[in-house]
Structure formats: C-alpha cells, structure tokens
C-alpha cells in the first residue's frame, strides 16, 4: 500500500506536507501560468509577507546567486494587509482554490503584529497565520524580534490574543538561542513553528567594489543552507519541538531533502527557492518522499517524523555540540 | 503603456526540454544558440524573453535572454555574450544537448496599435539581441527602421559595409549589421574608440543627429536596449523630441514569472511616489516616460 | 608595478595575506608532501586547535559533503599543548621554516585558556595566538564562549594577562551578537579578530535514518558559507573592526573570493576547506588577488582593505538589515 | 605494524592531470577506469590509494579509491561502484577527459618482510578492487593466494567457472574471478542468496572452512577489505587461528594527506585507552589486532 502523505498540522489539512514558502510563491497566482503546475498539487500556500501599510521594498538589485544558494533583499515589497484581505484573498476564493492559505505577517512593532493578525482574522479563506519574527528587515532595536526569547514571546502573545486562527511562529537561524526562542513561542501560544528563515549574507561586486545588492545584505536560501536548517529542526525537535509540529525548510530541492527534514523532526516542509529553477519540484518532492516512506516501511508520514532521534523529550540544548 | 497593475499575468508559460540545434561562437565571446522549442517559438513576441537553465550543477537560477529570432516556427535563436558562469556554461553546449527553458516571459514591445512609420532602435552592445525580432515585426508593419548600436568591443552580429549614404553622418560611417540591413533597416555602429567605418561617439548621439536632421515633423517611435546610462540618455532625447520611447530593462531575476519581487524596476508612481514594478511581468519593456531614471 | 601582497597584522609579518586556517592544515607538516607545495608560499600557518590535555576527538564519521560545503566534527583531536610546545614546534624550528606560526587554543574554562596562552608563550617560534572562542565543541554553559560578549571578553582578558604574544580572537557566526562580541574582544585586548568559524549544521543519512556524523552535528565550511562570512566581516568592519585588523575566512577558494573579503574589510584571509580539494589554492589565490589589485589600481593590499565601505566608524549594527 | 605514531608522513604525493584512457561499464553499476598517471603509477604500492576529483562542479571533495592495477608503469586502473554523486560523475567521463588526482596516499599492505607462503584475501563486494594489486605482488613473492569474495549483488569483475576442485567446499562451488585465477590465485564467490556456482553463505565462512581444513600448521596471512561487519568477523577468525590479518578500512576523508583528522579509525591504544589514527596516513591498511572492533 502506498503510504499516505496527507498531513494536518495546527489544524491545517493538507494533501501533502509541502507548504510553498512565503516570498517565493507570491500570492499563489503566478506558478499556475505553467500548464503543468496546479495549486491543488501542493499542501498549502504561504502568502508573501504582508505589512500593515503597502511596502515599497528595497532598492534593486534584490537578488544574487551564491555557491549553491540565492541571496535576496526584497525588503517585504507587498501591497499591505488591506489589499490582501479585500482584493487578493477574495479573488483567490472566487477562483475556487481549495489549497489551504496561510498569511505571513511582519510588523515593525508588537502592536502592528497584533493588528495584522486581527485584520487577517476577518478573511474567510485563511487556514492559519505565520508570524514572521525572523525577517531581517524588521528589527526590534538592534536585533530581530526572533533573536531573543523575550521579544519573540511578546509578539506571539500579542498575536495570540487576536481571534481564532492557528499560529505558526517562523524562526530565524541568525541566533545562538533558537531553542529558547522556540520554547518561548510555544509557551506564548504558537501552534506550530516553522524554521528556518534565511541566513544573513552579502555578495560584493568585484567591478564596482560595492555590495551587489541595493540593500547591501540579503537573506541566504537554497541548498547551501540545508545543513544549518536540518540542524535547527533536529535541535528544536529534540528540545521539545515534538510537542508542536515543526515546518522544516531551507534548501529543499528534491524528495531526499524533504525526507531528511522529516527524519530530523519536521511534520511538514517548506518549498521555496527551488521553485525559481524548477516549478515541478513540488510534484517531484512528493513523489520522492512517498517512495522513501514506502521503501523504509512507513505507512504514514507521521511515523517517519523525527525518526532520526533516539528519544523525544525537552532537553537542555546539548545537541548543539559538534 | 502606463504604470503597472501588479496583477498576476494570465499568459501561459511553457517549460520545454529544448534540444540544441546549433551553437556558433561569434567574435568577442558572443554566441548564437538555436534551440528547438516549438511551444515557445509559436507564441513568443518581440521583447519577451525566455529563462534558460544553464547545463550542469554550477548554477542554480535560470538566466534570462531575449529571443533574437524564431525560425521555422519551431526554433528560437538566442544571441548572448559570455559574461559569467551561466553564459560560460551555455557557450559550451553541443548540438543534441537539451536545455531546460521556460517562456514566453514578460510583456514585450507594444506592437498592438499606433505604430509609427519610422522606428529608431538604439542598442548598447549585445542589447541588440532582443531588437532583431522587433525589427522583423516592424518590417511586417511597414515601418522604416533605423538601428544605432554603440559598442566598444566587437559587434555581436555580422557586419558589412553599407553602400547606402546617410545624410546625417559622414559618408565613411558605413559599418552596418548585415542581418538588419537585409531586413531593409538602416544600421550604423558607434564607438568611442576611433575605428574606420564606425561613428565616433555614442549610439544616442546618432539618434540625436537623426532626429535633428529629420526635423520636428518626424513621428518616429524609439526603442532601446542596453546599459542604464545609455537608456537614460536615449529616453532623454526621445522626451526632448516628444517621441514615445520603449526601453527593455535587464534586471536580475529570481523566478521570472512574477512570484518573488526580485526584478524590481523603479517607476514614477501616479502621485510622484516611486513604485517598483516587476521586470519579469510588467516588463522587461517599459515606457521610458514612467521609468525613474534617477534610480541608479 | 606589481602591487605588493606583503602584510603585517598584529605584528605578524607575512609574504602575503593568506593564513592557512586552523584545523585544515595540521601542524604545517602535511601539505609539503606535494612537490609543488611550499610553506614559504603562504603568509602564515595557524596550527590545529590545541587543548591543555591531549584530546581524543569525536567518533567517526567526522566529515560529510553538503551542497558547496563540507561538514566536519573532528572534535579538536590534538596531542595537547605539551606535545605541541615540546615536540612539534621545536621540530618545525629545526626544519628551518620561516613562515609565521600561529597557535590556535581552545579551553574548556577561562582558566584553561589562560594556561594554554602561558604555555604557548614559552615557545620561541610562535608569531601569535588565535583564541578559538568559537569552537562548537567547547561550551560555556549552554552557549559558545563566543556567542555572547561577556564570556568572550572574560576569555580574552584572561589570555591577555599571559605574557606578550599578539592575540587574535576567532569569532563564531552562530550568534546574533557578532558586533557586540567583536567589540568586547577588542576592548579586552584582542589585537586582531578572525572570522568566521564554521556554522552549526547536520546531515542525516537516509538509509540508516540517523545523523551521519558520529557527533550528530558538525561545523559547515566551504563556499556555501561565503556570503555569511562576507556579511560578518563587512558588518564588523563597519562597526569599528577597522580599528583592529580582521582575518576574513569562510569558503575562499580563488582570488576573486579573497578579493571580496579584502574589499569587505579583511586585512588578511584564511584559506581552509579549499586545501582539501586543491592544494595549489594558496598560489592561485595570491596570483588572483594580485591581478585584481593591479587591475583596480591599488598599489598596496592595504589600500583595498574595506574599499566596499563608504565610511569607516563605529556604528550601531544597522548594516545587518536586509 | 603497531599503534600509529601520528607523525607526518614524508612520502611524496603527486598531483596529476590524468587523461582518461579507457572507461568500461561493468555489471551492477561497476565501472573500470584507466587513467594516465605516470608519477603515481611508478610509485604506488598495493593498498595505497589515490584521491580523485570528480569532474564538474557537483562535488567539492575528492573521492578515495584503491588502485586495481598499474599498467605499463604509466597508467593506473580503478574499479569502482556507482554509489553517489561523485562516482556517478566519474562513470560519465570519456577518453581524453582529464581528471585531477593525487597519490600515492596511505600506507599500503605490509609487504616488507615475513610474508607467508599462503595468503588469504577476503573481500566484500567492490572491496575486491584494492586486492588485485596485492594479489599481483603476492604472486611475485611466490605466495599461494586464495580469494573469497562475498556479494549479494553482481560480482564487480569478470567471472568464469573454475575447473580446479577445492577440498573444503562442494565441487559445484566454482564461480571464480577470471583476473585472479589468471594470476594463479584460487578465487570463490559467496552469496547469501542461493545462486548456482556460488558458495551459499558469507565470505568469512569460506575463510573459516579453508583454515579449518588447512589445520593448525597453516602459516597463512589474511588480508581483507569490505564492510565493517565482514572485516570484524574476518579479524575474529584470524585471531582465533593466531594469524596476522591486515584490513583495508574505508573511512570518509577530507584532505587525504593527514592534515585534517577527518578519517579517524579507533584503535586500541597502548594502555587500553582508545586512540584515533588517520586512515589516510596510518591507514587505510591496519593490523586487525589493534583495531577497536567495537567502535562501530
Ligand atoms: C529580459 C532580459 C533579456 C536579456 N537578453 C539578453 C540577450 O539577449 N543576450 C545577452 O547576452 N544577455 C541578455 N540578458 C542578460 C543576461 O541575462 C545576462 O548576461 C546573464 O544572465 C548573465 O549570466 P551569467 O551567469 O553569465 O553571469 P553571472 O554574473 O555569473 O550571473 C549571476 C547572476 O546575475 C544575473 N545577471 C548577471 N548579469 C545580468 C544582466 N545583465 N541582466 C540580468 N541578470 C543578470 C544572472 O542571471 C545570475 O542570476 C538579458 C537579461 C534580461 C533580464
Ligand atoms: C582507502 C579507500 C579505498 C577505496 N577504494 C575503493 C575502490 O577501489 N572502489 C570503490 O568502488 N570504492 C572504493 N572506496 C570507496 C569510495 O571512496 C566511495 O564509494 C566513494 O567515495 C563514494 O563517493 P560518491 O560521491 O559516489 O558517494 P557519496 O555518498 O555521494 O559521497 C559523499 C561523501 O562521502 C564519502 N564516502 C561515501 N562512501 C564512502 C566510502 N565507502 N568510503 C569512503 N568515503 C565514502 C565520499 O568520498 C564523499 O566525500 C574506497 C574508499 C577508501 C577510503
Ligand atoms: C525571494 C525570497 C523572498 C522571501 N520572502 C519571505 C517573506 O516575505 N516572509 C518570510 O517569512 N520568509 C520569506 N522568505 C524566506 C523563505 O520563506 C524561506 O524561509 C527560505 O527561503 C528558506 O527556504 P528555501 O531555501 O527553500 O528557499 C523569502 C525567501 C526568498 C528566497
Ligand atoms: C576539518 C576542519 C577542522 C577545523 N578545526 C578548527 C580548529 O581546530 N580551530 C579553529 O579555530 N577552527 C577550525 N576549523 C574552522 C576553520 O579554521 C575555518 O574557520 C572554517 O573552516 C571556515 O573557512 P573555510 O570555509 O575556508 O574552511 C576547522 C575547519 C575544518 C573544515
Ligand atoms: S523575477 Fe520573480 S517577480 Fe520577477
Ligand atoms: S583525510 Fe585529512 S587527515 Fe585523513
């Protein structure tokens, strides 16, 4: 019997565990221009990071290629929550799209996060809210909201107090305190954690001798960061992340990669940068993942989640030693 | 053409496993590449582009290229310059290899209506590549086409001496691009180096001389592709003469289909506030009048 | 005129700015087995990380390949400071080696670091000590010594009080607080900073379904991490790192990469993982770097250091925004 | 051979740009690759290895391979199985391509002295590859060589039926490895699947039967290469019979020349405390008596 890929995390019911990552899939209306791409193939769609006001974004160039990776500095260009809730989401509803939609919110203050959540709660076709406390654009003093447990917890608590929708906290890898931040988010009410967002990076253009990106630094994604992402997922799962589902992402480009994240402890996976060079990746990844599960004798995806761990309990981050 | 709508495009995009039909190395590291891509060839319009996955594992992202021409309605021909990893890998392919390409992408030149009797194309270096298909379309529409190419390096396509005299330049400025002249277009090459047969100066100066000579009655339309500074000058001259000018902007891209906002081009927004449009959907061809030329 | 690559940082006089990175070059006695490799070609040699007692190291496998990167978990296998000071360093001295040697020390406590520095100060042929406050093996409670300014500063201050040798503090990228840590190290007496050490990562073996490395996690190096390393060097230089010389490293494999780090603010560069697949890299890198300097019209290497920056002063880490 | 010294080795290592002379695909994803590498070919000894940079950009690290044999004193031949990215890329090379290789690396088998009249080689699958050069050397020394290969998959080298009867197995166990039999070695193949001509069981059982049959007077020396469990069993049997046994251990490597400590093999130290030796310098061949067989 073929193993089932059906997945439910934080109440989001998905045909497979593949969530199109925020910022790499627009608002779900672009990849469908490919005749061989169908949104119904994917587990869920996480919409582009949305702010309270429309946001211009960073000056170009906004993207650079690096060894096995991509550096971006979009700067959260988006039309603002008003346009997303009153124009884009209704348009998606009218199109008959059944794929679960997840909003991705980015505030500049705790209050903005809360207001964004409230506004999105009014939408009728949202399955969850992903709280982007890891966008390197939006800072809490000197650091990301997501770099330390306290600000992270404040944001999640504030968003939690807004009505109903399941909450996913999206964590940054740019901190030594991932486990503490994860725990703080769960304690503050996050229903799931997604990890990782991009690593801060820079490329310098050798002819102009200046940083290549208009914003100087950018976020590194793609295969290059996969080992860092797998380590974070493994570490958070080990430290108690198995108490809430984890969405693992960072460089997934085929079924092997997705299986690796599942074994590390991810209940679902994010598919991002690979879409830029292979729009068929979601199909290939779910086929590859199913084949792995079958070969290993797992009947359900959930049986494989965290299979790389010996024991599953909250522990002091001792697994970070190398 | 006005400020962009930021709406999803609904034009279909094809992915093809395109066999290499022919590769020819040209002077100065330029390369001409013919690919079998019937779905794309049948639907692509001048100014649209394809996104090509370089062979091998050394690159991740696809590389955008205009289409030089479509052939036999089944093939497309690219003309490109080796500048980095991706183009180096592309220049190494052999007939029979397959390339993973997607297209047609972008908006293309505005050929829907009110085209002018006279069209002036201004190109910098291999910015000439996406203009040949445009020149073909303009011929079909019956426009008289002029092409001014500026280059410090080797001319990316075959050149010959034109026997046609032009009143707005010295008679010894006669290097022409063979492909374009065969289409009936008048082509001249400008260079900042002194080179026999070349116009000494910028391509935009050729445009200026032409317009000056043609006088105020001239209802030309201007099309340009090349480096930012050249496009900016060209846009300025066109504006001075009150002419519509379309520019093809080469921006760095992620997805190529509108999903990632990587390919931002700063436009002057409705109320003077800048907006960023996507070169891969609202572009790569923009009305020069709405581009914010101070952005770079 | 050919630009000169001669470099002096923290009193270490080098024929070129290429420092062979700790852990990738043993004790300088291995690469010379290649007939076309000569230690005289390199600016300096940083010895394998050394501990007070001989150290067994981690269980194998200790190395894995990742997209454009290498993950290692050596676990600081080394013969201990006694053997290095009484056997290896004298052997190197006898061999007539002129290349400056830098010890790399790793303690488990502040006192151990201080004792290591004292012991190494007795050696007659050491040019400097690199203080490895970034080894993911050796932890200060839950975190690296190098993850927070306070423990970092304690280590450097303790080492500083030991006699004479110039001190280089080696920083970890696995923290959000790189600038604060850098500043703390300089304030505590570091003469130079080297950055970056490896990023924590993991690879899971899909057939055994367990982490591939014997130690589960490892340190990621190689081209994959270059954008992260360049961003850190740029950020620290911008924040005041120009007050002390920076040794930039992480994925350097050719002259372009080295030039990129120099422009970002590095006065010297570390050459590590590339040696595993191209022992000629030092020669190629210095040739490539000299060609870049010549083309750009720099007469001396030092003129190019930090050329990617507009202004050079201590600033709040505002450059981390993407 | 005793516990390792952790001293730098002073044997020279050559880097060669080695042209591919011949590639042949064998059964079961095995591949035989002949490379022109005169400096290495002239100096490499059985059990030493080379470190090969796979072509293209998809891998960083070199891949270690034993040398199947040296040919004409200028070429080396590798025999490998496609298991991952690197070996897949290597299997795709064509004659004339050049591979970046370094060697000779490692210590090699101990052939300096007190070699035995009888040598028994035990291999798991493509663990047979580094043993052919050893078998050649043993023939030169005049030893009678036996080879027992265990494999569930295809035998990595050409096989034929041996006409020679062996007293310690059924007469229908007669599959032999042609190359080895031509050297005068007696070879038999073991498999856990029932296959005609194969010995049904483990290669180590063939060893055990052989030693049992030969009796206690047999002064054989045992050499083995293959998976850990097989080597552990083989080492145990050799110890039982008080025979010297050398094992070639395949560890994951970084530098290949002793600088990085990646290739650690746990040995029983002098005073019972474990030590890690470097497979690339103190190995890949170890005295089975000092290997800590509980390490994995
Ligand atoms: C719409 C469009 C049409 C184009 N048409 C042509 C054409 O017909 N002929 C031609 O020779 N070139 C054309 N270009 C430019 C071409 O895309 C680049 O030269 C090519 O991407 C360089 O790739 P590389 O790997 O060799 O360079 P690298 O510098 O190694 O590339 C690194 C990254 O930067 C991007 N990049 C580098 N230069 C450019 C550039 N000028 N524009 C956009 N992205 C760039 C690459 O795509 C890649 O993602 C076009 C660009 C665009 C956007
Ligand atoms: C001294 C020595 C001699 C060897 N001789 C032979 C031989 O003659 N024929 C043969 O087929 N194989 C031999 N091997 C094994 C061979 O090195 C691996 O099969 C090969 O490295 C796999 O590379 P890959 O890229 O295909 O696999 P991948 O799994 O993609 O490789 C990933 C990484 O793991 C390493 N790795 C994977 N498997 C092994 C392994 N078994 N041993 C060491 N490193 C490994 C690779 O080198 C690479 O660094 C030998 C190994 C050693 C150490
Ligand atoms: C172009 C681009 C834009 C992104 N924008 C967002 C965003 O708006 N919000 C967010 O939470 N993550 C954003 N990300 C991060 C991705 O969602 C994802 O976490 C990261 O890219 C790692 O996964 P990948 O390697 O599969 O791309 C963006 C990534 C890219 C490449
Ligand atoms: C196998 C290996 C061992 C290392 N051991 C040490 C060490 O002992 N001490 C240290 O400070 N850094 C150590 N490093 C880190 C390197 O010195 C360097 O900081 C890092 O690898 C990044 O540079 P690279 O990408 O050029 O290798 C080690 C790296 C590798 C790959
Ligand atoms: S390249 Fe992704 S939106 Fe244009
Ligand atoms: S592989 Fe580097 S020491 Fe053996």
mmCIF file of C-alpha atoms in Angstrom, chain C residues 23-27 29-36 48 56-70 72 74 77-78 87-88 91 205 212 221-224 273 275-280, chain D residues 6-16 51 58-63 85 100 102-106 251-266 274-278 280-281 296:
data_model
loop_
_atom_site.group_PDB
_atom_site.id
_atom_site.type_symbol
_atom_site.label_atom_id
_atom_site.label_comp_id
_atom_site.label_asym_id
_atom_site.label_seq_id
_atom_site.Cartn_x
_atom_site.Cartn_y
_atom_site.Cartn_z
ATOM 1 C CA UNK C 23 42.269 22.530 11.531
ATOM 2 C CA UNK C 24 42.709 22.343 7.791
ATOM 3 C CA UNK C 25 46.492 22.423 7.701
ATOM 4 C CA UNK C 26 47.514 20.169 10.581
ATOM 5 C CA UNK C 27 50.737 21.449 12.117
ATOM 6 C CA UNK C 29 53.871 19.292 8.030
ATOM 7 C CA UNK C 30 51.467 17.577 5.656
ATOM 8 C CA UNK C 31 50.935 19.650 2.524
ATOM 9 C CA UNK C 32 54.687 19.792 1.984
ATOM 10 C CA UNK C 33 54.420 16.198 0.780
ATOM 11 C CA UNK C 34 53.267 17.720 -2.504
ATOM 12 C CA UNK C 35 56.301 18.508 -4.584
ATOM 13 C CA UNK C 36 54.568 21.662 -5.828
ATOM 14 C CA UNK C 48 45.389 22.818 14.663
ATOM 15 C CA UNK C 56 40.712 12.022 21.506
ATOM 16 C CA UNK C 57 38.220 13.802 19.286
ATOM 17 C CA UNK C 58 34.737 12.762 18.195
ATOM 18 C CA UNK C 59 33.637 9.358 16.955
ATOM 19 C CA UNK C 60 33.677 8.934 13.149
ATOM 20 C CA UNK C 61 32.322 9.603 10.618
ATOM 21 C CA UNK C 62 33.717 13.083 11.081
ATOM 22 C CA UNK C 63 33.147 14.591 7.677
ATOM 23 C CA UNK C 64 30.325 14.872 5.171
ATOM 24 C CA UNK C 65 29.884 16.738 1.949
ATOM 25 C CA UNK C 66 26.969 19.158 1.569
ATOM 26 C CA UNK C 67 25.906 21.393 -1.343
ATOM 27 C CA UNK C 68 29.016 23.535 -1.960
ATOM 28 C CA UNK C 69 30.154 22.797 1.572
ATOM 29 C CA UNK C 70 31.771 20.429 3.998
ATOM 30 C CA UNK C 72 33.102 18.360 9.983
ATOM 31 C CA UNK C 74 36.654 16.490 14.356
ATOM 32 C CA UNK C 77 41.595 15.832 18.187
ATOM 33 C CA UNK C 78 45.092 17.034 19.092
ATOM 34 C CA UNK C 87 57.881 18.298 20.167
ATOM 35 C CA UNK C 88 56.100 19.830 17.219
ATOM 36 C CA UNK C 91 60.636 20.180 15.041
ATOM 37 C CA UNK C 205 21.901 9.573 6.435
ATOM 38 C CA UNK C 212 25.527 10.875 9.504
ATOM 39 C CA UNK C 221 32.640 25.346 5.923
ATOM 40 C CA UNK C 222 33.413 25.889 2.268
ATOM 41 C CA UNK C 223 31.890 28.047 -0.500
ATOM 42 C CA UNK C 224 28.338 27.573 0.817
ATOM 43 C CA UNK C 273 38.475 23.805 3.151
ATOM 44 C CA UNK C 275 43.018 22.905 0.555
ATOM 45 C CA UNK C 276 41.194 19.567 0.722
ATOM 46 C CA UNK C 277 40.469 19.622 -2.983
ATOM 47 C CA UNK C 278 43.126 21.965 -4.341
ATOM 48 C CA UNK C 279 46.457 22.181 -2.607
ATOM 49 C CA UNK C 280 47.541 24.738 -5.188
ATOM 50 C CA UNK D 6 50.802 10.424 14.451
ATOM 51 C CA UNK D 7 53.892 11.688 12.772
ATOM 52 C CA UNK D 8 53.766 13.426 9.448
ATOM 53 C CA UNK D 9 54.469 11.095 6.565
ATOM 54 C CA UNK D 10 57.298 12.109 4.298
ATOM 55 C CA UNK D 11 56.358 10.080 1.249
ATOM 56 C CA UNK D 12 55.922 12.411 -1.705
ATOM 57 C CA UNK D 13 52.453 12.881 -3.130
ATOM 58 C CA UNK D 14 51.940 13.785 -6.761
ATOM 59 C CA UNK D 15 49.132 15.686 -8.324
ATOM 60 C CA UNK D 16 48.436 14.683 -11.890
ATOM 61 C CA UNK D 51 42.158 10.723 -4.326
ATOM 62 C CA UNK D 58 28.656 18.998 -8.316
ATOM 63 C CA UNK D 59 31.164 17.815 -5.712
ATOM 64 C CA UNK D 60 33.833 19.543 -3.658
ATOM 65 C CA UNK D 61 35.860 16.818 -2.022
ATOM 66 C CA UNK D 62 37.990 14.279 -3.842
ATOM 67 C CA UNK D 63 36.955 10.616 -3.698
ATOM 68 C CA UNK D 85 27.207 11.864 -6.822
ATOM 69 C CA UNK D 100 42.618 15.815 -11.200
ATOM 70 C CA UNK D 102 46.579 12.910 -6.148
ATOM 71 C CA UNK D 103 48.558 9.969 -4.837
ATOM 72 C CA UNK D 104 50.016 7.644 -3.757
ATOM 73 C CA UNK D 105 48.287 8.039 -0.410
ATOM 74 C CA UNK D 106 48.242 5.915 2.723
ATOM 75 C CA UNK D 251 36.794 5.968 6.069
ATOM 76 C CA UNK D 252 35.290 9.250 4.930
ATOM 77 C CA UNK D 253 38.079 11.691 4.210
ATOM 78 C CA UNK D 254 38.743 15.397 3.957
ATOM 79 C CA UNK D 255 42.292 16.207 2.896
ATOM 80 C CA UNK D 256 43.588 12.667 2.295
ATOM 81 C CA UNK D 257 47.097 13.608 3.393
ATOM 82 C CA UNK D 258 46.985 13.789 7.155
ATOM 83 C CA UNK D 259 46.144 17.403 7.884
ATOM 84 C CA UNK D 260 42.503 17.406 8.974
ATOM 85 C CA UNK D 261 41.826 14.399 11.247
ATOM 86 C CA UNK D 262 38.607 13.560 9.378
ATOM 87 C CA UNK D 263 39.415 9.950 8.640
ATOM 88 C CA UNK D 264 39.648 8.694 12.207
ATOM 89 C CA UNK D 265 39.804 4.954 12.914
ATOM 90 C CA UNK D 266 39.562 3.900 16.534
ATOM 91 C CA UNK D 274 41.366 4.166 22.616
ATOM 92 C CA UNK D 275 43.253 6.343 20.130
ATOM 93 C CA UNK D 276 42.166 7.606 16.757
ATOM 94 C CA UNK D 277 44.502 7.009 13.844
ATOM 95 C CA UNK D 278 44.250 8.647 10.441
ATOM 96 C CA UNK D 280 44.857 8.409 5.149
ATOM 97 C CA UNK D 281 48.321 8.205 6.716
ATOM 98 C CA UNK D 296 31.023 0.861 15.134
#
